[in-house]
PDB file of C-alpha atoms in Angstrom:
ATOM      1  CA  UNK A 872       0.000   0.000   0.000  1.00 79.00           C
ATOM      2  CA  UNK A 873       1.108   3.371  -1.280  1.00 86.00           C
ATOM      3  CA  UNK A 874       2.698   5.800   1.899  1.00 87.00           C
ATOM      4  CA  UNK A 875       0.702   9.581   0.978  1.00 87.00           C
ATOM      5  CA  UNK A 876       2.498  10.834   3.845  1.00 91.00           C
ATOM      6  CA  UNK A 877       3.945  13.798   2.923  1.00 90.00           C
ATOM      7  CA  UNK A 878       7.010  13.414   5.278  1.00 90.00           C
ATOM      8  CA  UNK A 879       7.391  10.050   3.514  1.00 92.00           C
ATOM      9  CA  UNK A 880       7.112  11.142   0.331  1.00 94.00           C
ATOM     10  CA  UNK A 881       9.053  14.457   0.289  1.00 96.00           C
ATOM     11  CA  UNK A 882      11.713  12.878   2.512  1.00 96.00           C
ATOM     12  CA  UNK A 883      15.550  13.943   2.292  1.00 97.00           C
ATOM     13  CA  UNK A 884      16.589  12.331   5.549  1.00 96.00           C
ATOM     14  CA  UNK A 885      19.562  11.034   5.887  1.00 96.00           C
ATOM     15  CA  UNK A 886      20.732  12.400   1.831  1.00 98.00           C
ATOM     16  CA  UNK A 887      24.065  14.065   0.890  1.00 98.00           C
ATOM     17  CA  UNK A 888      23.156  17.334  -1.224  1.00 99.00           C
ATOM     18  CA  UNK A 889      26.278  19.648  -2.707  1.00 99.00           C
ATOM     19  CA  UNK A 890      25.017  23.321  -3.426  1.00 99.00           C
ATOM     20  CA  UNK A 891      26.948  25.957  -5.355  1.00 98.00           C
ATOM     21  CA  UNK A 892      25.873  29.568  -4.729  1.00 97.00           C
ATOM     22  CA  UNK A 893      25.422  28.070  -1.260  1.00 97.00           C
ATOM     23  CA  UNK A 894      26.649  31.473   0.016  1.00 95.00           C
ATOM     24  CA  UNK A 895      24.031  33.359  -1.987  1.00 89.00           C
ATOM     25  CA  UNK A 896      20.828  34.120  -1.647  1.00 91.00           C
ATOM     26  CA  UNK A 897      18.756  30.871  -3.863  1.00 96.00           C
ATOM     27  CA  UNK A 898      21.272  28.524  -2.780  1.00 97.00           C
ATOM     28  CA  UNK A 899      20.873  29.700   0.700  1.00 97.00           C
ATOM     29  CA  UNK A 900      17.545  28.848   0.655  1.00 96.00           C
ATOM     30  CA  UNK A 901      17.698  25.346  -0.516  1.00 98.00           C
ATOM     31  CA  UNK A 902      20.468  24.739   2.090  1.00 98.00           C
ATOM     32  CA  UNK A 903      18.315  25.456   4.873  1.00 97.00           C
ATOM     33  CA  UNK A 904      15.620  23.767   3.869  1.00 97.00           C
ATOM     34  CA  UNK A 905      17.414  20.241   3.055  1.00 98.00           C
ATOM     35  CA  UNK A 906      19.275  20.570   6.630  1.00 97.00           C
ATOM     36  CA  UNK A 907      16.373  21.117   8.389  1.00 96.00           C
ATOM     37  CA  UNK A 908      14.822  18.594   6.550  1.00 96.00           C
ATOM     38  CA  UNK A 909      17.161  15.826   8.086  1.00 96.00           C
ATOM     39  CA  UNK A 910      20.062  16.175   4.690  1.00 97.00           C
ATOM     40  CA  UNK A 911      23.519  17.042   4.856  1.00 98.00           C
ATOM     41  CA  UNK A 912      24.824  19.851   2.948  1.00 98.00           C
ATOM     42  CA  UNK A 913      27.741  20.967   1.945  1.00 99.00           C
ATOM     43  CA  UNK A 914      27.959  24.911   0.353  1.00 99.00           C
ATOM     44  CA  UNK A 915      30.169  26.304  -2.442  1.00 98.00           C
ATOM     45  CA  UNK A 916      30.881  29.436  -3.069  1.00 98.00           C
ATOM     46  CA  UNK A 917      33.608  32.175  -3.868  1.00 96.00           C
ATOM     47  CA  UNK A 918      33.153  34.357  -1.195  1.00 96.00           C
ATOM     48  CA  UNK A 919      34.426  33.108   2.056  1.00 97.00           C
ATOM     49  CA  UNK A 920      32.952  35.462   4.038  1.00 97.00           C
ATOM     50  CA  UNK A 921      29.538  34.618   2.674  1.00 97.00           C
ATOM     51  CA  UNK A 922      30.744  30.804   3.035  1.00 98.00           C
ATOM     52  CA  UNK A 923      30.978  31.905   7.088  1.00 97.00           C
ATOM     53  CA  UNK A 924      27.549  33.852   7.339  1.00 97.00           C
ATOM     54  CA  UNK A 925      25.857  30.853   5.798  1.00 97.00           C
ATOM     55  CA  UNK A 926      27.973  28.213   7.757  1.00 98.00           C
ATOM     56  CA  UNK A 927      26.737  29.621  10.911  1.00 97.00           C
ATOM     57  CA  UNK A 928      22.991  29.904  10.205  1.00 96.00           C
ATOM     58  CA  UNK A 929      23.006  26.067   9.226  1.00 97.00           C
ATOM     59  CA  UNK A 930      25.063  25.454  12.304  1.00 96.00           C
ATOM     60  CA  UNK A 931      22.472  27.623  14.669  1.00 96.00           C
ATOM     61  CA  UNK A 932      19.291  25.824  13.079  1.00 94.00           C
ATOM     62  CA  UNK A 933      21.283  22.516  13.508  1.00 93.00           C
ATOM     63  CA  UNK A 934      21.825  22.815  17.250  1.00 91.00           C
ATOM     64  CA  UNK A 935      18.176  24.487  17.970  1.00 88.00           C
ATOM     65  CA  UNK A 936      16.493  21.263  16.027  1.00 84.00           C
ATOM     66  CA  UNK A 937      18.783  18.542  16.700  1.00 89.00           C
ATOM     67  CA  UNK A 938      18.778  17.968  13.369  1.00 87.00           C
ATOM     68  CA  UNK A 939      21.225  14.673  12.227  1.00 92.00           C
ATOM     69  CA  UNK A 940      22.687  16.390   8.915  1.00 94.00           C
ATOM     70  CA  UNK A 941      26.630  17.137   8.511  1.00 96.00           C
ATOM     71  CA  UNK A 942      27.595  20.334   7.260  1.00 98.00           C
ATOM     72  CA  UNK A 943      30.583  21.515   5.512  1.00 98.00           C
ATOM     73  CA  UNK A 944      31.800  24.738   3.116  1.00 98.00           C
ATOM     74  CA  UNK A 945      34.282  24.715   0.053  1.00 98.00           C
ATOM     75  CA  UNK A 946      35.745  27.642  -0.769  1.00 98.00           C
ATOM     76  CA  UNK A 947      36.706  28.188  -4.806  1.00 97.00           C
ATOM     77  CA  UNK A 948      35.732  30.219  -7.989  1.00 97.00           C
ATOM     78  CA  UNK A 949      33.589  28.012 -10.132  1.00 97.00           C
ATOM     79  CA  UNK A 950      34.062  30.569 -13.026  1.00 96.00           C
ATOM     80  CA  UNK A 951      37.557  29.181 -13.854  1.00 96.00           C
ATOM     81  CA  UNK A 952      38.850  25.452 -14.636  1.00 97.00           C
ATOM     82  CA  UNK A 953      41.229  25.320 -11.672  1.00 98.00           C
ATOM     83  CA  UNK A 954      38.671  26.129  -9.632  1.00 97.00           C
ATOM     84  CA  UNK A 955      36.366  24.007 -10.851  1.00 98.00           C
ATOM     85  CA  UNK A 956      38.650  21.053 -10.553  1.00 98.00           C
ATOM     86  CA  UNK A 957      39.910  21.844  -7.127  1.00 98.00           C
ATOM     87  CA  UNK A 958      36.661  21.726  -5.735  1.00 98.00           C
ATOM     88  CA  UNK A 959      35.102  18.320  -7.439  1.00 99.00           C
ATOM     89  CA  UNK A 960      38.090  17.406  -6.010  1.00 98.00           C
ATOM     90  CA  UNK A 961      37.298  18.597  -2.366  1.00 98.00           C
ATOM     91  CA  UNK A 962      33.753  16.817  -2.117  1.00 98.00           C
ATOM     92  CA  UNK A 963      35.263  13.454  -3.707  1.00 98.00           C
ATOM     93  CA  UNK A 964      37.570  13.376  -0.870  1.00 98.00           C
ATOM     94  CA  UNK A 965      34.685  13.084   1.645  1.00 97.00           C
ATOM     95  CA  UNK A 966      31.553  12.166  -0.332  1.00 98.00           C
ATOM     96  CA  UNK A 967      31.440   8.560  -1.833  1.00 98.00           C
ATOM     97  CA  UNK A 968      27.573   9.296  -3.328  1.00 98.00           C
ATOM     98  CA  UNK A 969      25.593  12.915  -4.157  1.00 99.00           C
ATOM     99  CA  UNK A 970      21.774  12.499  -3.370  1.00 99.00           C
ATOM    100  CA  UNK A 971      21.430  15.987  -4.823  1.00 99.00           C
ATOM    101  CA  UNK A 972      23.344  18.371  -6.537  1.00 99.00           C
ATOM    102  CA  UNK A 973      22.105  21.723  -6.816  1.00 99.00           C
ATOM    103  CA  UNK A 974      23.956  23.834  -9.156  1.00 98.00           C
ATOM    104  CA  UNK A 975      22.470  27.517  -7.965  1.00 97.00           C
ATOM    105  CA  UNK A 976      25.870  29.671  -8.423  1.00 96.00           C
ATOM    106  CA  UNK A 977      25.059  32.586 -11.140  1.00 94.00           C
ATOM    107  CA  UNK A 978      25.663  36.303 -12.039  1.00 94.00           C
ATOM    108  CA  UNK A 979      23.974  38.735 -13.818  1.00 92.00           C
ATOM    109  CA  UNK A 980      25.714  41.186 -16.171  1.00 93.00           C
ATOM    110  CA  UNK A 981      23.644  44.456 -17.646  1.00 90.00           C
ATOM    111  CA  UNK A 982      24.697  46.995 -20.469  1.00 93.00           C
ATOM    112  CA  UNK A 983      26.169  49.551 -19.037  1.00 94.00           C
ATOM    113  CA  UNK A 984      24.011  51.429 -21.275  1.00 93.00           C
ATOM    114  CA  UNK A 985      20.107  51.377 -21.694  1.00 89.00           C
ATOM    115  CA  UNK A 986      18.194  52.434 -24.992  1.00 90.00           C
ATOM    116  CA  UNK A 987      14.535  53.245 -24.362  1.00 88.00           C
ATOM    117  CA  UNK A 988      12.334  52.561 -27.645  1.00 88.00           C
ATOM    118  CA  UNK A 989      11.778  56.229 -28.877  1.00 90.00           C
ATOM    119  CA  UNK A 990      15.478  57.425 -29.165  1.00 94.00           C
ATOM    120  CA  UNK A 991      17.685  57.656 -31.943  1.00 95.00           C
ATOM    121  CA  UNK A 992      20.096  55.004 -33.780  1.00 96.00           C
ATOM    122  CA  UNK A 993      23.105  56.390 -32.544  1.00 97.00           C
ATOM    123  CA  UNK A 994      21.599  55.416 -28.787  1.00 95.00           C
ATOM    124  CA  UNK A 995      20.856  51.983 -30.280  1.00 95.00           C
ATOM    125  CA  UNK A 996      23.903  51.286 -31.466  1.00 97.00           C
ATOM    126  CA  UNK A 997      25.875  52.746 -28.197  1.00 96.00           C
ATOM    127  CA  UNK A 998      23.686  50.406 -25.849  1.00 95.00           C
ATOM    128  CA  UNK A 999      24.207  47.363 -27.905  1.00 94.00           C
ATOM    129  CA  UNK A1000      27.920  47.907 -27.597  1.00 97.00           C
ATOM    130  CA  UNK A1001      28.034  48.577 -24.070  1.00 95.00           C
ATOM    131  CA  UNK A1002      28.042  44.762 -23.334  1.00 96.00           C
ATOM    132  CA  UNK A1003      31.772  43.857 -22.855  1.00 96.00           C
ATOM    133  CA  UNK A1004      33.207  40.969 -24.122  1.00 97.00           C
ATOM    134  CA  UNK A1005      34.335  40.529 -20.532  1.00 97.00           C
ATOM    135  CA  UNK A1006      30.736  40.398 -19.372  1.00 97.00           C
ATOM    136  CA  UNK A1007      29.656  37.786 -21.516  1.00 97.00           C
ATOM    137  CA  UNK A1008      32.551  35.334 -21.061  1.00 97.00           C
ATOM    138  CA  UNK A1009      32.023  35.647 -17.702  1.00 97.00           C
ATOM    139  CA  UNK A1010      28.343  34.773 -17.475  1.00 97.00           C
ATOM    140  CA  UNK A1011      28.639  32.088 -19.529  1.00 98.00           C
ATOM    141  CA  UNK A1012      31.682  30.832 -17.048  1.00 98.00           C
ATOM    142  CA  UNK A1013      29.386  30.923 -13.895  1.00 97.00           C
ATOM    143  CA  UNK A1014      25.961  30.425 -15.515  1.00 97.00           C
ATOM    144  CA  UNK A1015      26.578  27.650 -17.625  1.00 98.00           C
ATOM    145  CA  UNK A1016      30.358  26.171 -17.812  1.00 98.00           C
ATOM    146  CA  UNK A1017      30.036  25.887 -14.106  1.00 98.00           C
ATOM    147  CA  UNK A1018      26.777  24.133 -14.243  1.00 98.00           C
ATOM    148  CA  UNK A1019      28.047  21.919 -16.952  1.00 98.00           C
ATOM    149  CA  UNK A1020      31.447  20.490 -15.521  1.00 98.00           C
ATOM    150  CA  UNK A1021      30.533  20.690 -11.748  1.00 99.00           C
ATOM    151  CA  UNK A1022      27.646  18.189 -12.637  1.00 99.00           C
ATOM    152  CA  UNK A1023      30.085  15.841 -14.884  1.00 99.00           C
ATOM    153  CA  UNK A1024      32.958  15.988 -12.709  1.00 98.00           C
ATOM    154  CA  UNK A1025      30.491  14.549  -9.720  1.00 99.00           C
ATOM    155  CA  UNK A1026      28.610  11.954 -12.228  1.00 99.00           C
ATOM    156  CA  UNK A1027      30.020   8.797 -10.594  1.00 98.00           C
ATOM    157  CA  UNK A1028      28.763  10.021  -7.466  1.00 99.00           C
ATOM    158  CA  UNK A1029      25.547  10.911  -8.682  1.00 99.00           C
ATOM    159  CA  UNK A1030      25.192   7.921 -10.037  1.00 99.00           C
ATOM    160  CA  UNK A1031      26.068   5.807  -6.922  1.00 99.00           C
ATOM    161  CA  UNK A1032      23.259   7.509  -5.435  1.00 99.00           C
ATOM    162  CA  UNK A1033      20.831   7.150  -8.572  1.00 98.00           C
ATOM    163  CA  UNK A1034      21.392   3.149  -7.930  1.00 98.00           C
ATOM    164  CA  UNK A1035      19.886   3.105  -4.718  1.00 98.00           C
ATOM    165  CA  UNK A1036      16.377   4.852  -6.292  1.00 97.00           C
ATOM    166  CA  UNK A1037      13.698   6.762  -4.690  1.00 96.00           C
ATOM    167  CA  UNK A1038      14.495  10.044  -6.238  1.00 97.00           C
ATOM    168  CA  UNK A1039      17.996   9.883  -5.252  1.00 98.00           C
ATOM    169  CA  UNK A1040      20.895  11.029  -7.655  1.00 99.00           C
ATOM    170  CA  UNK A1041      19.041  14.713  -8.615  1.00 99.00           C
ATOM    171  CA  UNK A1042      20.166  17.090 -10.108  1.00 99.00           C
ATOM    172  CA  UNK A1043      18.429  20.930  -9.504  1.00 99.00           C
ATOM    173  CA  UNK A1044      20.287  23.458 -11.865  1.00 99.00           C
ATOM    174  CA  UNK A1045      19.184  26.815 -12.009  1.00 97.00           C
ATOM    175  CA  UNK A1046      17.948  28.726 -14.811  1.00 96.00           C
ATOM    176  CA  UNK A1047      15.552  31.938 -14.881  1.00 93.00           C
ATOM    177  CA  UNK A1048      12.551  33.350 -15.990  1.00 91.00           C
ATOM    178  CA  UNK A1049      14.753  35.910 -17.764  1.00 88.00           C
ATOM    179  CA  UNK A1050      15.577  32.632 -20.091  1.00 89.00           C
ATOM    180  CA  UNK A1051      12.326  33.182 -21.993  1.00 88.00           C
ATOM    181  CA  UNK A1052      10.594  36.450 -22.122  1.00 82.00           C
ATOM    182  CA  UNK A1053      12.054  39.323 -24.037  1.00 79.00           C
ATOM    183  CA  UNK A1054      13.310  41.787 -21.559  1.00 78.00           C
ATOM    184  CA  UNK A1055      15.875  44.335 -23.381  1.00 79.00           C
ATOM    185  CA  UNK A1056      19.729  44.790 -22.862  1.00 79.00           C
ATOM    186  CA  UNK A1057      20.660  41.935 -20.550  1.00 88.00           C
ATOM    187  CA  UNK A1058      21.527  39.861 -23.049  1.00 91.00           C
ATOM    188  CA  UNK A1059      24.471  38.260 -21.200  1.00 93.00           C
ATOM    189  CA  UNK A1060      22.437  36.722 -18.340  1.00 93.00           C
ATOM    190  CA  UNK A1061      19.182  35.705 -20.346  1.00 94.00           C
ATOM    191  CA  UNK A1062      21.529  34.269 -22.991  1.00 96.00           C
ATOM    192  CA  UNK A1063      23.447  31.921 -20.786  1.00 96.00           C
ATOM    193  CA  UNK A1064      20.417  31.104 -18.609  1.00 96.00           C
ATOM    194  CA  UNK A1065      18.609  29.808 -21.775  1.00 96.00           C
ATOM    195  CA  UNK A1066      21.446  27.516 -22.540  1.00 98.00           C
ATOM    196  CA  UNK A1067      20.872  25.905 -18.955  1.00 98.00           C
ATOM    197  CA  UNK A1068      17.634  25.729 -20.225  1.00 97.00           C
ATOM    198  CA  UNK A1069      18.609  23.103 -23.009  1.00 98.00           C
ATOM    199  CA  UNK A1070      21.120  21.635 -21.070  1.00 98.00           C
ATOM    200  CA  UNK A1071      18.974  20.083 -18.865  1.00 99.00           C
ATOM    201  CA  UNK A1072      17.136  18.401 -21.575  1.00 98.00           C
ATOM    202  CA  UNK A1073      20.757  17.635 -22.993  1.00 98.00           C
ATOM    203  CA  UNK A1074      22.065  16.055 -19.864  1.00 99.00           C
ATOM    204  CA  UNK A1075      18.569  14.341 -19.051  1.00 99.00           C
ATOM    205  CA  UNK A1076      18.550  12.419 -21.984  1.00 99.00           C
ATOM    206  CA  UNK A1077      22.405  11.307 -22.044  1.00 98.00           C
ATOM    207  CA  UNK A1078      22.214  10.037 -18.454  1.00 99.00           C
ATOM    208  CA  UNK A1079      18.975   8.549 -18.733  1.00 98.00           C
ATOM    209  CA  UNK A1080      20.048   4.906 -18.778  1.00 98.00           C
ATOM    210  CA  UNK A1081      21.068   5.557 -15.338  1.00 98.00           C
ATOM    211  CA  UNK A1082      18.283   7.634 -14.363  1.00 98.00           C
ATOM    212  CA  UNK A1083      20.365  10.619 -12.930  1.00 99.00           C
ATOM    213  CA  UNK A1084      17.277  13.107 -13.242  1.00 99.00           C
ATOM    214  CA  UNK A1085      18.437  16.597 -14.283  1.00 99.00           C
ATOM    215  CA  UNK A1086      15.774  19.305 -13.360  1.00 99.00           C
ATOM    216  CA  UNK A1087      15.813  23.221 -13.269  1.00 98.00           C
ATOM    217  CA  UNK A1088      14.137  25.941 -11.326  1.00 98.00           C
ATOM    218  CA  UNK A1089      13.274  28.706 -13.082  1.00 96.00           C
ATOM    219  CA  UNK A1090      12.647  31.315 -10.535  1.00 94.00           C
ATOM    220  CA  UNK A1091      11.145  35.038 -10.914  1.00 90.00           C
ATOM    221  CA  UNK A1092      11.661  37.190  -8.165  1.00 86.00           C
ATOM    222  CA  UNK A1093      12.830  35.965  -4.804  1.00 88.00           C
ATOM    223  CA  UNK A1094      15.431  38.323  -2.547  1.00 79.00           C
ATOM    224  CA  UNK A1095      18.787  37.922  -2.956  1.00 74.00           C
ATOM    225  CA  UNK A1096      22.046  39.498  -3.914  1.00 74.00           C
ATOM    226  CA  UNK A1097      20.937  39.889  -7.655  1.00 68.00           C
ATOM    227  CA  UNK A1098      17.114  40.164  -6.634  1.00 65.00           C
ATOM    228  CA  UNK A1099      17.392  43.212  -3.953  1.00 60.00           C
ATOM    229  CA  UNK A1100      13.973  43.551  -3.469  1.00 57.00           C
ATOM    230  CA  UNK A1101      13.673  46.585  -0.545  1.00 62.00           C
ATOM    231  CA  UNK A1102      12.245  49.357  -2.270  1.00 65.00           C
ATOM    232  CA  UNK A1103      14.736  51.953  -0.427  1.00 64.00           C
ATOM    233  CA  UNK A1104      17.715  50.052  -2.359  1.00 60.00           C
ATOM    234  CA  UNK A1105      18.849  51.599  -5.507  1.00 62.00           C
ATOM    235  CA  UNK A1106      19.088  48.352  -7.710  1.00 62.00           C
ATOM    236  CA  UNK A1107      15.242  47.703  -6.125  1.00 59.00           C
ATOM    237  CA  UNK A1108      13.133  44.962  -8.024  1.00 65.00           C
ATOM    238  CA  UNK A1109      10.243  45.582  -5.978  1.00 67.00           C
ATOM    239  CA  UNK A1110       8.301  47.604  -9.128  1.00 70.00           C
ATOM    240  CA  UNK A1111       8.462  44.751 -11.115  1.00 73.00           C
ATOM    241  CA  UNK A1112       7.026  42.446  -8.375  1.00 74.00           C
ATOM    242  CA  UNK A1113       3.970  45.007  -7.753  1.00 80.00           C
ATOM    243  CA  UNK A1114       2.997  44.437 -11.423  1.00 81.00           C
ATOM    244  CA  UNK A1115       2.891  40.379 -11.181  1.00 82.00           C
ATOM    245  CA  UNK A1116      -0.382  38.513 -10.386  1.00 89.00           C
ATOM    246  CA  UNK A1117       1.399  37.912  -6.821  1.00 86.00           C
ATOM    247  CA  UNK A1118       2.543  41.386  -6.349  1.00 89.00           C
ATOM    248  CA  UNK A1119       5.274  39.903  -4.087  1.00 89.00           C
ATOM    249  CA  UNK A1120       8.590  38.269  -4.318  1.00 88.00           C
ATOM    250  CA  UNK A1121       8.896  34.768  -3.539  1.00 90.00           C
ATOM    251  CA  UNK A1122       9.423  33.498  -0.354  1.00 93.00           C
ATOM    252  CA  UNK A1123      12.108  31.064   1.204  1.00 94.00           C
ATOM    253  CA  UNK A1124       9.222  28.533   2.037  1.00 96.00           C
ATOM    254  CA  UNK A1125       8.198  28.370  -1.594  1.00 96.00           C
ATOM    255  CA  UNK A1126      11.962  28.181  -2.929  1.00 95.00           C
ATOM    256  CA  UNK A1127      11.935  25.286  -0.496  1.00 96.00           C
ATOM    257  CA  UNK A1128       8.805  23.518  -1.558  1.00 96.00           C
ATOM    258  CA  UNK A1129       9.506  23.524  -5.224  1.00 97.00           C
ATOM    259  CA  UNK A1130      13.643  22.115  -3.998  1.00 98.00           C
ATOM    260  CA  UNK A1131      12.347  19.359  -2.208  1.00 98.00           C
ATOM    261  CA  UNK A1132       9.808  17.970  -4.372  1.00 98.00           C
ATOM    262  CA  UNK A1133      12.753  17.902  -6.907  1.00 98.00           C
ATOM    263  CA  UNK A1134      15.260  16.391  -4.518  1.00 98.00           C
ATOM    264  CA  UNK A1135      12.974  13.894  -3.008  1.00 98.00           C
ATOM    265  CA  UNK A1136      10.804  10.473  -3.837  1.00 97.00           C
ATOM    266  CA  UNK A1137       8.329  13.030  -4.777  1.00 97.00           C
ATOM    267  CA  UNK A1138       9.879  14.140  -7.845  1.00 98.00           C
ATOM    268  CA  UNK A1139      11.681  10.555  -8.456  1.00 98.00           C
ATOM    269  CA  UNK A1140       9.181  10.406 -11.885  1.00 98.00           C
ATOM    270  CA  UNK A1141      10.702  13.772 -13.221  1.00 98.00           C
ATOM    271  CA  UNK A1142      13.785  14.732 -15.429  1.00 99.00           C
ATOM    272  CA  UNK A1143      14.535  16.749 -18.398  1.00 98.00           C
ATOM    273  CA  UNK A1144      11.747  19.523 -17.134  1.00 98.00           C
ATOM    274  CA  UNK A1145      11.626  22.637 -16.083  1.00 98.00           C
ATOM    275  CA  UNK A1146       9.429  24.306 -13.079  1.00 97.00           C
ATOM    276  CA  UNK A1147       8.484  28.172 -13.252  1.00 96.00           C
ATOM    277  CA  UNK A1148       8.147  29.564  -9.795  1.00 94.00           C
ATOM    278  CA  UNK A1149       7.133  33.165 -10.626  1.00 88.00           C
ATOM    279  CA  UNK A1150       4.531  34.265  -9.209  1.00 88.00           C
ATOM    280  CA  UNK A1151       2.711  34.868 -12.524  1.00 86.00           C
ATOM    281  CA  UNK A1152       6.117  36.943 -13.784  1.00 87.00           C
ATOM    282  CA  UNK A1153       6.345  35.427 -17.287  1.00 83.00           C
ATOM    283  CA  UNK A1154       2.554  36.317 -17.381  1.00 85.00           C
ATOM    284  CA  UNK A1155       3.105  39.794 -17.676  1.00 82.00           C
ATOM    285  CA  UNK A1156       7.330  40.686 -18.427  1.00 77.00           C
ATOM    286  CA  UNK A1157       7.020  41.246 -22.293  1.00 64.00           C
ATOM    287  CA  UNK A1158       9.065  44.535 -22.126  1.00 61.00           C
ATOM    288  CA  UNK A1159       8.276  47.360 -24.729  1.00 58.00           C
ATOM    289  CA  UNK A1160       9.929  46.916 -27.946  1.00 60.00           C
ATOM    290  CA  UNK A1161       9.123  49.386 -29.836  1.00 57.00           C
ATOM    291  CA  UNK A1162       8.086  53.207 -29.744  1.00 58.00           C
ATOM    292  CA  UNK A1163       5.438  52.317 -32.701  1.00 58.00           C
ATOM    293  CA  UNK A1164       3.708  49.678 -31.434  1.00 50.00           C
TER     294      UNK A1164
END
């Protein structure tokens, strides 16, 4: 007889999850909610002082729950191949499976210079080449690269854990809303975001005959360092989220909801897809093309 219970089925007790970006704001997130959810974690990021801030919330909710899950923290700059290397190395030195990989590191790169539909060709033409060649590399480096080798440098491990079923052997990348709807002049971020896009279909289908599931979350607006959503910051997204269905950001519980279901028995029938958590953002973020239409 089927077990409905949802503590059954959306269990991650006892798993070993890997996050990059775990010193950000989305990978954050997920962190916390597999710890507290009985998994142990270990974080990536490049930022050791973020590594530290994060390190000692999951040690704090640890010791206040009793909760059984390890954690650990791996300093090292996804965006190059040394670093890259040096830190598959680090968790194959204490990890023998990975129950979950979630691949959350990411930047976001703007022109420096916006054209609003209305002005001349010569402010076309200066926006379109304010995106430096820099920019792009870059956040195609984190973004996708990353993404990429960090999940085929940990494949034997994934697919240790794959073996033993029941979800197990997940992979969570993240991609974007900005992936698919036409915003203007942040080309570099929506471009490499909508190659994660196909390389989750990519990587579900090669490493199907193992059944390593490869997933993404697609997220709109949920607070974090790229996402400042307090209207009295400068970079505030907050007037986009007051024009969504929701008229809200996201929330850590729902970033946690839609992570679990993916890392768990509960989302053991799904790979190669793709799950919008928006808010109703890709309802409504066209962005205005033209000053004649």
């Amino acid at each position: 007889m089927a077990d409905l219970k949802s503590q059954t089925i959306f269990s991650v007790l006892d798993r070993t999850a890997v996050i990059s970006g775990g010193g950000g704001g989305l990978g954050r997130m997920v962190a916390k909610s597999l710890l507290v959810n009985g998994a142990s974690v270990t974080i990536i990021d490049q930022f050791q002082h973020r590594l530290d801030v994060v390190e000692a919330e999951l040690l704090e909710l640890k010791q206040k729950s009793k909760l059984p899950g390890q954690i650990r923290k791996i300093q090292g700059d996804l965006g190059h191949e040394i670093g890259l290397k040096s830190v598959i190395s680090q968790i194959k030195a204490t990890h023998n499976e990975v129950d979950i990989l979630v691949t959350a590191a990411g930047i976001r790169k703007v022109n420096k210079t916006a054209f609003t539909p209305g002005e001349s060709l010569s402010d076309l033409v200066k926006a379109t080449n304010s995106l430096s060649y820099e920019d792009l590399d870059a956040s195609f480096r984190i973004n996708l690269y990353a993404q990429y080798f960090l999940t085929a440098g940990l494949l034997d491990l994934l697919g240790a854990a794959a073996a033993k079923g029941d979800g197990r052997g997940s992979v969570i990348m993240f991609s974007s809303v900005a992936a698919k709807h036409n915003g203007q002049f942040v080309p570099a971020y929506q471009l490499s975001k909508a190659a994660v896009d196909h390389l989750v279909r990519i990587m579900a289908a090669e490493f199907a005959d193992h059944y390593i599931r490869v997933n993404a979350i697609s997220p709109g607006l949920f607070p974090s360092n790229m996402n400042p959503m307090d209207p009295a910051h400068p970079d505030s997204n907050m007037k986009f989220a007051n024009d969504m269905p929701a008229r809200r950001p996201g929330t850590e519980e729902e970033m946690a909801a839609t992570a679990l279901y993916l890392a768990s028995k509960a989302g053991a029938y799904m790979t190669g897809a793709n799950m919008v958590v928006d808010g109703g953002r890709m309802l409504v973020a066209a962005g205005k093309i033209s000053s004649k239409l």
